[in-house]
PDB file of N, CA, C and O in Angstrom:
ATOM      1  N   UNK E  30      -9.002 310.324  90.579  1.00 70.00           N
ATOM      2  CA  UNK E  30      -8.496 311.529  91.209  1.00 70.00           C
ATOM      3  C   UNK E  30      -7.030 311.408  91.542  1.00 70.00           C
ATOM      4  O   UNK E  30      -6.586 311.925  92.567  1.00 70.00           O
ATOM      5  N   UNK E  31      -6.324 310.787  90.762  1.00 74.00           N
ATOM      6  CA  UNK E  31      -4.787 310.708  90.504  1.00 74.00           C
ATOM      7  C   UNK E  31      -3.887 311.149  89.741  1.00 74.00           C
ATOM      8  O   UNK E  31      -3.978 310.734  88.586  1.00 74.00           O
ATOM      9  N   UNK E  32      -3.042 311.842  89.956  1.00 90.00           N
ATOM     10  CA  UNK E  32      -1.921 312.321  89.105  1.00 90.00           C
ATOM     11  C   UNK E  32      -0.749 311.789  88.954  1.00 90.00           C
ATOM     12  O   UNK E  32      -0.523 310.722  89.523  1.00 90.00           O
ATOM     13  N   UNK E  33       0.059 312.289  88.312  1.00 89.00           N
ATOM     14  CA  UNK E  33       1.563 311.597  88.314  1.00 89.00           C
ATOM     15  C   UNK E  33       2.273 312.796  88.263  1.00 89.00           C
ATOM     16  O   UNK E  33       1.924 313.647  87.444  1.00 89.00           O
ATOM     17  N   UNK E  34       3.411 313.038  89.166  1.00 88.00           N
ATOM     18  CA  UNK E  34       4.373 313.552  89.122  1.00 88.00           C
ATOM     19  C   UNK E  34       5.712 313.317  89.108  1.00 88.00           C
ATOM     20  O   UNK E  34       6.311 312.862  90.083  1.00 88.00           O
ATOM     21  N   UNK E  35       6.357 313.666  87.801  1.00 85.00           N
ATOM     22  CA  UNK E  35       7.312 312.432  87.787  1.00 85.00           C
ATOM     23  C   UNK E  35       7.081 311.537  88.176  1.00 85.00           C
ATOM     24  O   UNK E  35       7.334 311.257  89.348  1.00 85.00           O
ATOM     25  N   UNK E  36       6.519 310.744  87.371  1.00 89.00           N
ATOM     26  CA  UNK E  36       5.931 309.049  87.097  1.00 89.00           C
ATOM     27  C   UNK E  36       5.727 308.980  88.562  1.00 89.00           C
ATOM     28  O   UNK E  36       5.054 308.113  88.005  1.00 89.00           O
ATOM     29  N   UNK E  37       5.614 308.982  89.731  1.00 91.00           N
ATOM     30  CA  UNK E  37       5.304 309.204  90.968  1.00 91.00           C
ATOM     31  C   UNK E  37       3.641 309.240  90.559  1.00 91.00           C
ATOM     32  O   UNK E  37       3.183 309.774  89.549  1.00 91.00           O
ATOM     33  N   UNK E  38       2.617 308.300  91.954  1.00 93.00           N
ATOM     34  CA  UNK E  38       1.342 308.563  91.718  1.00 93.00           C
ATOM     35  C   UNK E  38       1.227 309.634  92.843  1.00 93.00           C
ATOM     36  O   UNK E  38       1.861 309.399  93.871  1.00 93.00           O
ATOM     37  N   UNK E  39       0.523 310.739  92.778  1.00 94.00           N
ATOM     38  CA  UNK E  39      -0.302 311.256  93.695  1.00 94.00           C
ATOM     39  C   UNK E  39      -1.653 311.424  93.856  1.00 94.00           C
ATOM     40  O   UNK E  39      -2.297 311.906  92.924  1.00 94.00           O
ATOM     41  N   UNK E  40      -2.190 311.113  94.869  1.00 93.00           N
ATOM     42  CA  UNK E  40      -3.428 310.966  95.021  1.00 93.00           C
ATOM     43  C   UNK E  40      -3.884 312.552  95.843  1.00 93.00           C
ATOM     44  O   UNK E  40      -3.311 313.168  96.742  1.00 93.00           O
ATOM     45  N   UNK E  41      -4.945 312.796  95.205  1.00 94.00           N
ATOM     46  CA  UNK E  41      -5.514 314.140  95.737  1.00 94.00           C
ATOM     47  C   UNK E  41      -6.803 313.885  95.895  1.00 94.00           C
ATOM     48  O   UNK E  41      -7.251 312.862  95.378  1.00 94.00           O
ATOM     49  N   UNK E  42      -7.805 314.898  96.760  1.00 95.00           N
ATOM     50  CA  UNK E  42      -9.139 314.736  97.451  1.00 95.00           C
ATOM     51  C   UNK E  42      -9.965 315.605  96.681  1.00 95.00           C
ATOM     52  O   UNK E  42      -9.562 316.627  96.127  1.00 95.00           O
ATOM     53  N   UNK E  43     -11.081 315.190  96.662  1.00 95.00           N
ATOM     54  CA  UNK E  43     -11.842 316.320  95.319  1.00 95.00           C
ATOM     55  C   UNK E  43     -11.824 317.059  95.065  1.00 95.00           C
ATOM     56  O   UNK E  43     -11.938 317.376  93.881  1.00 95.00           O
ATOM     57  N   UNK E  44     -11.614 318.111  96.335  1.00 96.00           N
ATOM     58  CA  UNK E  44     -11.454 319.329  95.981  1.00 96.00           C
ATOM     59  C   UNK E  44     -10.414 319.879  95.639  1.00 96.00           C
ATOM     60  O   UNK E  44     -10.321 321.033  95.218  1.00 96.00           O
ATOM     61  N   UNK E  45      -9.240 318.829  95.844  1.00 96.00           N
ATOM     62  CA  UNK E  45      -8.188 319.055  95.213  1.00 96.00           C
ATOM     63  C   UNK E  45      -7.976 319.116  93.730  1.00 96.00           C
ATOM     64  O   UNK E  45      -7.562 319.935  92.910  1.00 96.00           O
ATOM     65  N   UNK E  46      -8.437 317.905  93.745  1.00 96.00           N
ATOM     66  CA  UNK E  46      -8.520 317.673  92.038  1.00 96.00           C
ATOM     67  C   UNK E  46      -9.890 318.292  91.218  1.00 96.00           C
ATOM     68  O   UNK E  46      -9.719 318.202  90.002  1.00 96.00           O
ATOM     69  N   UNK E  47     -10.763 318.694  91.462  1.00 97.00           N
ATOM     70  CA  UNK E  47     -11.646 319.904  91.505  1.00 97.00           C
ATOM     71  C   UNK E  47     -10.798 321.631  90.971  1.00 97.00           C
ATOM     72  O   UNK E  47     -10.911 322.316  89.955  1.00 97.00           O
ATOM     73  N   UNK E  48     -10.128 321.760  92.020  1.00 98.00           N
ATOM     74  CA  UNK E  48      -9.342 322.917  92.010  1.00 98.00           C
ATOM     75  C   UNK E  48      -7.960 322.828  90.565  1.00 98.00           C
ATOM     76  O   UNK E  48      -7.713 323.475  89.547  1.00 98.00           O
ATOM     77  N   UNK E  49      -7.378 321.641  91.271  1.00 97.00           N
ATOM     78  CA  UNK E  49      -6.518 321.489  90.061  1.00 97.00           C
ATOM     79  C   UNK E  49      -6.849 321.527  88.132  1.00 97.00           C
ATOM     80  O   UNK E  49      -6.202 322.044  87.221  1.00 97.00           O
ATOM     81  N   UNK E  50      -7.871 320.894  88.135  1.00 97.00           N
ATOM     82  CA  UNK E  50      -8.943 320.578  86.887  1.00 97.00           C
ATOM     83  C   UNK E  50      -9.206 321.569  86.589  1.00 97.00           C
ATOM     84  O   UNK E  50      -8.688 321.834  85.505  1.00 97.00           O
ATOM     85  N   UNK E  51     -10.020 322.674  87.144  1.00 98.00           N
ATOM     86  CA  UNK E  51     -10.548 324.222  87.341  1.00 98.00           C
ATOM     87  C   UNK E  51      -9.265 325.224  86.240  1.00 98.00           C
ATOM     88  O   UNK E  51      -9.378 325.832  85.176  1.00 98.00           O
ATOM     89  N   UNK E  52      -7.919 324.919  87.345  1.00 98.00           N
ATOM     90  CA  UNK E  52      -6.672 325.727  86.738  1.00 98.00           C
ATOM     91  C   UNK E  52      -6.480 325.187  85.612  1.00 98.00           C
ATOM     92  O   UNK E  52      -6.498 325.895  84.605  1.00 98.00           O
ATOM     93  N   UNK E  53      -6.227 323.654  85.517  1.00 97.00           N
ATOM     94  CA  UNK E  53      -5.341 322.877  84.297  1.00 97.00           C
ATOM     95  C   UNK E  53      -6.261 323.655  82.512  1.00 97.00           C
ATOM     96  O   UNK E  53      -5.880 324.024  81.401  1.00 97.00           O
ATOM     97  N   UNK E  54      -7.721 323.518  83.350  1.00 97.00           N
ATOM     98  CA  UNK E  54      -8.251 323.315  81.866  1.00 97.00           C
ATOM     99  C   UNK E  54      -8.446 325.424  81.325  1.00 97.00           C
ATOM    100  O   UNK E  54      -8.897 325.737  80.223  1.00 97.00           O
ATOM    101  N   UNK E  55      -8.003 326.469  82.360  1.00 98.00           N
ATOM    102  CA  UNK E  55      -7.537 327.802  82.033  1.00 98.00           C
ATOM    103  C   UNK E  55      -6.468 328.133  82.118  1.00 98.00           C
ATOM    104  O   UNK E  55      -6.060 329.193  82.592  1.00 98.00           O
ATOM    105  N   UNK E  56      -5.802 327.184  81.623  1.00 97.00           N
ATOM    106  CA  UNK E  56      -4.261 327.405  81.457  1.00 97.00           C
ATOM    107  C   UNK E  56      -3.405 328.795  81.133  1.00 97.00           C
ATOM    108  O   UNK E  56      -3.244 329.127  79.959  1.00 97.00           O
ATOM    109  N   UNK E  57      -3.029 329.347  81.886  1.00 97.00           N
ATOM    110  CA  UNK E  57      -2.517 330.812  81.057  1.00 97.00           C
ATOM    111  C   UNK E  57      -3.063 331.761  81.192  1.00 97.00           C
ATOM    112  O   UNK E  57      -2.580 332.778  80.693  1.00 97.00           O
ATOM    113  N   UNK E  58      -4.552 331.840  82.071  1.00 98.00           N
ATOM    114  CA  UNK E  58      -5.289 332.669  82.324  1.00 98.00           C
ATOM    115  C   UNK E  58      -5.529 333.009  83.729  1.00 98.00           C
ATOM    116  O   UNK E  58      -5.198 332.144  84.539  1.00 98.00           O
ATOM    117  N   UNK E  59      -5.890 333.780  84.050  1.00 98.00           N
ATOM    118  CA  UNK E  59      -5.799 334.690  85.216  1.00 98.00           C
ATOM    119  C   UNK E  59      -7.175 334.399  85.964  1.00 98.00           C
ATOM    120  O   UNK E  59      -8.154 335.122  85.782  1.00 98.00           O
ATOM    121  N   UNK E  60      -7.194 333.237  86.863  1.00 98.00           N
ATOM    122  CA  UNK E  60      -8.668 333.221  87.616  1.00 98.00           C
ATOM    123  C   UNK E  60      -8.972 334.070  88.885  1.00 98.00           C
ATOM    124  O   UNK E  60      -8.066 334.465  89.618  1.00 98.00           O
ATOM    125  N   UNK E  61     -10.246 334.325  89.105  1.00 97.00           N
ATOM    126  CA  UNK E  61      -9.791 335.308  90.570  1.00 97.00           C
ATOM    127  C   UNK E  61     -10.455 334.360  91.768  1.00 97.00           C
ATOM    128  O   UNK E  61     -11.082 333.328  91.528  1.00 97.00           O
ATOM    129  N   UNK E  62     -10.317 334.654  92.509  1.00 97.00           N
ATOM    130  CA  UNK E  62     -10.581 333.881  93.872  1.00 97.00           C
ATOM    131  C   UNK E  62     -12.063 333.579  93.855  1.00 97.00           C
ATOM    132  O   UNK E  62     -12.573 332.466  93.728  1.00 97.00           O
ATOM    133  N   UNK E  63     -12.775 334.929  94.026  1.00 96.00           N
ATOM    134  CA  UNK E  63     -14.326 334.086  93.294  1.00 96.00           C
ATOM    135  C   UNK E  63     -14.645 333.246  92.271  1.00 96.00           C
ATOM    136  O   UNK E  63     -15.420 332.290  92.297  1.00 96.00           O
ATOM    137  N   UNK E  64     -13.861 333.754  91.187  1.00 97.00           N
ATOM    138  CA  UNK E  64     -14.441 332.629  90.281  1.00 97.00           C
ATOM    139  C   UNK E  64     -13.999 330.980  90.455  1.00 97.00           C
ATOM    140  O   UNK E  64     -14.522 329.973  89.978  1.00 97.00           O
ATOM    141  N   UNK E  65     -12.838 331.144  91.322  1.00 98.00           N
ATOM    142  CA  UNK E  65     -12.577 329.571  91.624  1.00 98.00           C
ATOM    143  C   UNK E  65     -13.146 329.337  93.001  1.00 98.00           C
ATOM    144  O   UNK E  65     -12.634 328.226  93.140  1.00 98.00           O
ATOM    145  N   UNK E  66     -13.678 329.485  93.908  1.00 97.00           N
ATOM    146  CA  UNK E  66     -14.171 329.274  94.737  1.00 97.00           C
ATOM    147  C   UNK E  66     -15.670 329.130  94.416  1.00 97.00           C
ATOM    148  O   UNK E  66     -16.382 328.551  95.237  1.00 97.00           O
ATOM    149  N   UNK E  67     -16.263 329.676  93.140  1.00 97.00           N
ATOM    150  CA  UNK E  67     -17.546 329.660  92.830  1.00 97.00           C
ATOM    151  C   UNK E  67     -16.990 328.122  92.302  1.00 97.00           C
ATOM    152  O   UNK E  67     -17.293 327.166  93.015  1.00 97.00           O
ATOM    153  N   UNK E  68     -16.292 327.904  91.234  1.00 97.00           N
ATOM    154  CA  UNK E  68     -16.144 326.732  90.488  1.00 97.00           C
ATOM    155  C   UNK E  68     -16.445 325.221  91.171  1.00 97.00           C
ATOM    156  O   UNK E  68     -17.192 324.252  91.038  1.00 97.00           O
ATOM    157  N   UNK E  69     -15.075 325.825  92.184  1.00 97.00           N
ATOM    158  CA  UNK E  69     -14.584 324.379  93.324  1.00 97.00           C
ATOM    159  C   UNK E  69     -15.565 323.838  94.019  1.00 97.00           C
ATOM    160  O   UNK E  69     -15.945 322.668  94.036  1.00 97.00           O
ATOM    161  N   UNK E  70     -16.065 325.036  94.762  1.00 97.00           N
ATOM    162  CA  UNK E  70     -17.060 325.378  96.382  1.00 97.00           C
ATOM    163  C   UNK E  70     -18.472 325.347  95.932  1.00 97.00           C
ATOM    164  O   UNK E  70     -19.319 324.704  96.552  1.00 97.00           O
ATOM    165  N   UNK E  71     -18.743 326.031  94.864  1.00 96.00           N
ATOM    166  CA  UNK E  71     -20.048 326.410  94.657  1.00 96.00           C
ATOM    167  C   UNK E  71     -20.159 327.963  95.209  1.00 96.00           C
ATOM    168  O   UNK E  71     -19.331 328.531  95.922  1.00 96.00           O
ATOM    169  N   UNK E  72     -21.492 328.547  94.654  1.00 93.00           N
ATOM    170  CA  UNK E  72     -21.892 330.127  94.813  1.00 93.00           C
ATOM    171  C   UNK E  72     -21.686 330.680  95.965  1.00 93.00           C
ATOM    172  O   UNK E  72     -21.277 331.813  96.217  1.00 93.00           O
ATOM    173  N   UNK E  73     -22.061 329.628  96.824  1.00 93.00           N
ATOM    174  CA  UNK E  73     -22.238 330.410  98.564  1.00 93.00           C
ATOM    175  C   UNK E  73     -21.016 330.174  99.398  1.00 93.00           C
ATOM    176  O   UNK E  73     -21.095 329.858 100.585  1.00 93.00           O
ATOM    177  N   UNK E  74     -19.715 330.355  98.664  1.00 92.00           N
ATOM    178  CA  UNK E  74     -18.250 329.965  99.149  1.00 92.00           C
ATOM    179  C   UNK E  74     -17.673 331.404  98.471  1.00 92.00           C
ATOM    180  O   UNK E  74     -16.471 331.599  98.650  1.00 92.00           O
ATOM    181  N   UNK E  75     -18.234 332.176  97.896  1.00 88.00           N
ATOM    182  CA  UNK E  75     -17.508 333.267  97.439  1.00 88.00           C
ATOM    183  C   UNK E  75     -16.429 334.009  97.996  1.00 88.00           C
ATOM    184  O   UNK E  75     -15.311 334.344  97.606  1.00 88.00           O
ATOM    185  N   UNK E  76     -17.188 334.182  99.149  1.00 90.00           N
ATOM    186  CA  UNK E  76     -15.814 334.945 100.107  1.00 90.00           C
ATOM    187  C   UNK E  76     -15.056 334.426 101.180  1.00 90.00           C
ATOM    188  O   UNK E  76     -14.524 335.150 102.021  1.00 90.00           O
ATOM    189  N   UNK E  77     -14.983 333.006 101.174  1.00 94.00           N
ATOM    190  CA  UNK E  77     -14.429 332.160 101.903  1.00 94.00           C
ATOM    191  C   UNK E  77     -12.930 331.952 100.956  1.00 94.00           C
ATOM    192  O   UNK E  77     -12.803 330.956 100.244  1.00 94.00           O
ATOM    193  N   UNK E  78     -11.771 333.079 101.056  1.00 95.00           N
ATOM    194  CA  UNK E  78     -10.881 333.044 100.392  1.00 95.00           C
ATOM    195  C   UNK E  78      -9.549 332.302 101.028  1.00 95.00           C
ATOM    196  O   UNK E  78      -8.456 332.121 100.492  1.00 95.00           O
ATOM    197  N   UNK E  79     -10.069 331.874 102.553  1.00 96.00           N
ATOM    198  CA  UNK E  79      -9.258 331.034 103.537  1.00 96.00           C
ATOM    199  C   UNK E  79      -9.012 329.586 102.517  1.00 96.00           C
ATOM    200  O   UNK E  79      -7.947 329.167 102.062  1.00 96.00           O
ATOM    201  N   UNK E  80     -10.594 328.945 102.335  1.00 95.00           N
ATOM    202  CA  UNK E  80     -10.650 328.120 101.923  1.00 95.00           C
ATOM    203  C   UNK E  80      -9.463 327.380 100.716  1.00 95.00           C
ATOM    204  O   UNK E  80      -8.964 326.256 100.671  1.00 95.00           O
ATOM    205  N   UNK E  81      -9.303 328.713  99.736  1.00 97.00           N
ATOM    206  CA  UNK E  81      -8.947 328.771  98.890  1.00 97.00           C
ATOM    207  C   UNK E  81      -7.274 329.037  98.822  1.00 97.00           C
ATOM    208  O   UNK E  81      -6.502 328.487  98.036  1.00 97.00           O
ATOM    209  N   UNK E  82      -7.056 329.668  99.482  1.00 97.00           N
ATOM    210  CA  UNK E  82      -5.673 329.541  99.890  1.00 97.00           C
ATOM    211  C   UNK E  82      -4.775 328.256 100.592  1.00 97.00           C
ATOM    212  O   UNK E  82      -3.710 327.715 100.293  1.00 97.00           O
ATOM    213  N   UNK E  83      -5.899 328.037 101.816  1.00 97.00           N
ATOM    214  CA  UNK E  83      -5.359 326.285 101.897  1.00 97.00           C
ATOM    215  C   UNK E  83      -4.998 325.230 100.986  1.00 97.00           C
ATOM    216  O   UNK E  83      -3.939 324.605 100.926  1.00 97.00           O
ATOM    217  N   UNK E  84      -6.233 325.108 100.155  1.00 98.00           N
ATOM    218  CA  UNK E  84      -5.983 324.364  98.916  1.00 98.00           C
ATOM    219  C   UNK E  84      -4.943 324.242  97.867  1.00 98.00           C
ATOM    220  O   UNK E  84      -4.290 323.310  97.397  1.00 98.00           O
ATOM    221  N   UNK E  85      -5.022 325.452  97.679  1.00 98.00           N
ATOM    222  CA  UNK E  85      -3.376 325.809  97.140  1.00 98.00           C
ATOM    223  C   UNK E  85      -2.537 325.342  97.561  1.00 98.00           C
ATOM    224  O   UNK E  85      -1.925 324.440  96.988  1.00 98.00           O
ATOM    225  N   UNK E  86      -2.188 325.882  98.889  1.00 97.00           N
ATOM    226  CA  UNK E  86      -1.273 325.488  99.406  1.00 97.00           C
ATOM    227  C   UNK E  86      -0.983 323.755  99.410  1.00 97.00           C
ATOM    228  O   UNK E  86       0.097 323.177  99.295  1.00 97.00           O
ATOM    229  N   UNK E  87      -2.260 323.217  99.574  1.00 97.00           N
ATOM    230  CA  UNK E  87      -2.405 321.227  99.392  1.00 97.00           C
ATOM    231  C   UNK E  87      -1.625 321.150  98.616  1.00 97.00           C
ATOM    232  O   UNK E  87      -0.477 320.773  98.850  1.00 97.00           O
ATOM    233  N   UNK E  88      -2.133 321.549  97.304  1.00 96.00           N
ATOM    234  CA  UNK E  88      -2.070 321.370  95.651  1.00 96.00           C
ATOM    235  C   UNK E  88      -0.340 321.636  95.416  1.00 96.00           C
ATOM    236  O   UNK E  88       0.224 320.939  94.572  1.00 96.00           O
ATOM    237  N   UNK E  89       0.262 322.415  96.007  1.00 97.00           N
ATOM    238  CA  UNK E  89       1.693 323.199  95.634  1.00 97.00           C
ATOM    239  C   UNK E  89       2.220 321.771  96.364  1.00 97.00           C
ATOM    240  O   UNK E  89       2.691 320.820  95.742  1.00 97.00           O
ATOM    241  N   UNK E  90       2.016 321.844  97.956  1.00 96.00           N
ATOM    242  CA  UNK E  90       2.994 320.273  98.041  1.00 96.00           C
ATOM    243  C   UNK E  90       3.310 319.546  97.297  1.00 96.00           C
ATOM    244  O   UNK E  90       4.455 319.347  96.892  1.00 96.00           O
ATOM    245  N   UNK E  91       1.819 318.749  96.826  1.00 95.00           N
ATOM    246  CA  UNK E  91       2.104 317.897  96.122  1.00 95.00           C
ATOM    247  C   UNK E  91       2.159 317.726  94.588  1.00 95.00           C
ATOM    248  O   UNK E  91       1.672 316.718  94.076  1.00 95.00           O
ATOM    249  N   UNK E  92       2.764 318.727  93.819  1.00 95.00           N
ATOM    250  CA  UNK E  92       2.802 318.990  92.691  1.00 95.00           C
ATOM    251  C   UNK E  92       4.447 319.832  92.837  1.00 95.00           C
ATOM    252  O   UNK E  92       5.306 319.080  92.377  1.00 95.00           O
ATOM    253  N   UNK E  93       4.915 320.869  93.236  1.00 95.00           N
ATOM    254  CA  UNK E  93       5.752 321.535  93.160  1.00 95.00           C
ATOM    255  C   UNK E  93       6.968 321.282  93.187  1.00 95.00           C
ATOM    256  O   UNK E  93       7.169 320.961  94.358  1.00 95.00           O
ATOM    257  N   UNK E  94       7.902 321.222  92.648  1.00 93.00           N
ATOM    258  CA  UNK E  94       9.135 321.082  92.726  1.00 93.00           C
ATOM    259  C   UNK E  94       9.830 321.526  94.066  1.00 93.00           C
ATOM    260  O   UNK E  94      10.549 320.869  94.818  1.00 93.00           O
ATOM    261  N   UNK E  95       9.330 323.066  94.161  1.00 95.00           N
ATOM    262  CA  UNK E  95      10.207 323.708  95.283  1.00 95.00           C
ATOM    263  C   UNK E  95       8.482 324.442  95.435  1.00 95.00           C
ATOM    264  O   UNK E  95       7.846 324.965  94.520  1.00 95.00           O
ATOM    265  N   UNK E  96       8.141 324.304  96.553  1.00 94.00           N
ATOM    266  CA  UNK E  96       6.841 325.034  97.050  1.00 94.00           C
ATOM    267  C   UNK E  96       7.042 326.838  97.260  1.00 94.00           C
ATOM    268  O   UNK E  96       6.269 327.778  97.071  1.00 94.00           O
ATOM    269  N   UNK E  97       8.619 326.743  97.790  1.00 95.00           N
ATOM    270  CA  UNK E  97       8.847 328.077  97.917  1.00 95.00           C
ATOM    271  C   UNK E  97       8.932 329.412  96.456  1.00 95.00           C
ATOM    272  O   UNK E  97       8.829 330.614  96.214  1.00 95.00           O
ATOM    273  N   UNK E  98       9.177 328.163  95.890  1.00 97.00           N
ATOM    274  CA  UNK E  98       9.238 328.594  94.053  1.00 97.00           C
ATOM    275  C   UNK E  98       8.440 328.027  93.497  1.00 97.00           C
ATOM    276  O   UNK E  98       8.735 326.989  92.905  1.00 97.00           O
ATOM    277  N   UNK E  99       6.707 328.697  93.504  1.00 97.00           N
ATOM    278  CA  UNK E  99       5.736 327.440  92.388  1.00 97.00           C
ATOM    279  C   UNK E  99       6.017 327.627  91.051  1.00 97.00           C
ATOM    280  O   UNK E  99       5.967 328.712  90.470  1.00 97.00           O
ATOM    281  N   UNK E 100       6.315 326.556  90.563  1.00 96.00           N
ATOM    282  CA  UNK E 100       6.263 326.983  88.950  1.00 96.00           C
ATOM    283  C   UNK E 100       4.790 327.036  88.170  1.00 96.00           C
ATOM    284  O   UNK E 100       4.435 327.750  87.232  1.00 96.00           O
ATOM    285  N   UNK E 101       4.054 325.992  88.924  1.00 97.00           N
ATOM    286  CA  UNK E 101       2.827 325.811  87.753  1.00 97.00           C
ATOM    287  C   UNK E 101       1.905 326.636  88.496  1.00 97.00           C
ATOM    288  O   UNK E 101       1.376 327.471  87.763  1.00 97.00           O
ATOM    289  N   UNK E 102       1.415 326.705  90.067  1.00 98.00           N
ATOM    290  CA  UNK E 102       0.137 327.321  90.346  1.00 98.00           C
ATOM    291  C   UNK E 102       0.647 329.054  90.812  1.00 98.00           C
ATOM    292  O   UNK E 102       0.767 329.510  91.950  1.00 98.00           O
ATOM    293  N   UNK E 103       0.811 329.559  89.842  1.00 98.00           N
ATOM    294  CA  UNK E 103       1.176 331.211  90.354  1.00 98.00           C
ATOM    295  C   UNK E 103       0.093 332.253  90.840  1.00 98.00           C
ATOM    296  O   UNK E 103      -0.962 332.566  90.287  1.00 98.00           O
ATOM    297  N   UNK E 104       0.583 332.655  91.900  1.00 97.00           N
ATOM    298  CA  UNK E 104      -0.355 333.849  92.752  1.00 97.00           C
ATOM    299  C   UNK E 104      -0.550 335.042  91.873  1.00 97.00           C
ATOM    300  O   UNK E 104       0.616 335.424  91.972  1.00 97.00           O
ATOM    301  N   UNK E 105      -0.956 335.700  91.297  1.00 96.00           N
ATOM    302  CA  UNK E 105      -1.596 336.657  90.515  1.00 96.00           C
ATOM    303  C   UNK E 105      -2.261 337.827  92.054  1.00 96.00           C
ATOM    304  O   UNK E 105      -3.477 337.885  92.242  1.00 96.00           O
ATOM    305  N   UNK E 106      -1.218 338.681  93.034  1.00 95.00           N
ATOM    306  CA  UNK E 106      -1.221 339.227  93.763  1.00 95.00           C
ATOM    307  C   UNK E 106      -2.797 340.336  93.856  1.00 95.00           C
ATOM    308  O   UNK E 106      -3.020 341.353  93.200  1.00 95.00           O
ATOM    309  N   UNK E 107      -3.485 339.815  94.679  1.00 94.00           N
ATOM    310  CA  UNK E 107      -5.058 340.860  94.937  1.00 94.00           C
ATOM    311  C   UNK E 107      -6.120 339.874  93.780  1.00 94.00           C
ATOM    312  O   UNK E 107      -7.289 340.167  94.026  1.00 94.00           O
ATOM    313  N   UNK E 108      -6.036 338.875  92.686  1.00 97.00           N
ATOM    314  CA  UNK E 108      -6.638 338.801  91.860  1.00 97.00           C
ATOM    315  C   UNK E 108      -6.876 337.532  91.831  1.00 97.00           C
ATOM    316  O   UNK E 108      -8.015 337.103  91.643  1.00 97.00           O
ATOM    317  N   UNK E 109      -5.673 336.640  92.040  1.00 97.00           N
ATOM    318  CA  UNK E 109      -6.190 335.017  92.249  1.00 97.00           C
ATOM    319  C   UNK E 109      -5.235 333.929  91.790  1.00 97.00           C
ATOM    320  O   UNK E 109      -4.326 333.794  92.609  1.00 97.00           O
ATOM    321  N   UNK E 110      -5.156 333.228  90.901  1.00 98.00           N
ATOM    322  CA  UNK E 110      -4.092 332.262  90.666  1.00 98.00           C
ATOM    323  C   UNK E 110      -4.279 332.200  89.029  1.00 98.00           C
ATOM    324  O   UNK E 110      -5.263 332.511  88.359  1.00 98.00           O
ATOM    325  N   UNK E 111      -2.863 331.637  88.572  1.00 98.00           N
ATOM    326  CA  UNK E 111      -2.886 330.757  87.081  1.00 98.00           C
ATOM    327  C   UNK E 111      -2.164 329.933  86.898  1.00 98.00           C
ATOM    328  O   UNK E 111      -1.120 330.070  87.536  1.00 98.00           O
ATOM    329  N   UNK E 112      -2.226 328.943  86.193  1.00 98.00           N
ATOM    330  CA  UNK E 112      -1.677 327.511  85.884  1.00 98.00           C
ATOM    331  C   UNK E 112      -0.846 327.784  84.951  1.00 98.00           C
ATOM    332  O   UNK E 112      -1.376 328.214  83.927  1.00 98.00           O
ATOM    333  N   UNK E 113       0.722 327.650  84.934  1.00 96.00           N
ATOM    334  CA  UNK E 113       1.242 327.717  83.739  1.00 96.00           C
ATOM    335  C   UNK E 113       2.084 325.984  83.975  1.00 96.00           C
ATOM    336  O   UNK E 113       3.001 325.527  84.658  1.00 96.00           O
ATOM    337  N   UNK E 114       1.164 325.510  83.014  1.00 85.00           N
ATOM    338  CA  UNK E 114       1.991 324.042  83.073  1.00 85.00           C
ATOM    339  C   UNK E 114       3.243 324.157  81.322  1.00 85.00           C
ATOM    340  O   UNK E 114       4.003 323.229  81.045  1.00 85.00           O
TER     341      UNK E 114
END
């Protein structure tokens, strides 16, 4: 459950890397908050969209260049996130 960012290790928590894995492997595509919260969380996390926003937010620290500017995990406004690596 390790990454590298710029040759840098980062270590992330399952659901981090859960979440991250989720985006990496729909690259380019438009997930919505249920369907990644079904993915990450499981079925009975559907509308727990708190959840899901935190995580993000984890994930952007430690991946992002400038958090204020994500490049890879983009908000897709009312609909959910996409990975453009």
């Amino acid at each position: 459950r390790a990454i590298t960012v710029n040759d840098k290790p980062i270590a992330l928590s399952p659901i981090e890397f859960r979440l991250l894995t989720t985006l990496v492997h729909n690259e380019g595509k438009v997930l919505t908050h249920e369907f990644l919260l079904d993915q990450v969380w499981g079925p009975g996390y559907k509308q727990e969209r708190h959840y899901l926003k935190l995580y993000v937010w984890y994930l952007r620290q430690k991946i992002e260049p400038d958090v204020n500017r994500p490049q890879y995990i983009l908000t897709e406004r009312g609909i959910g996130y996409r990975f453009d690596g």
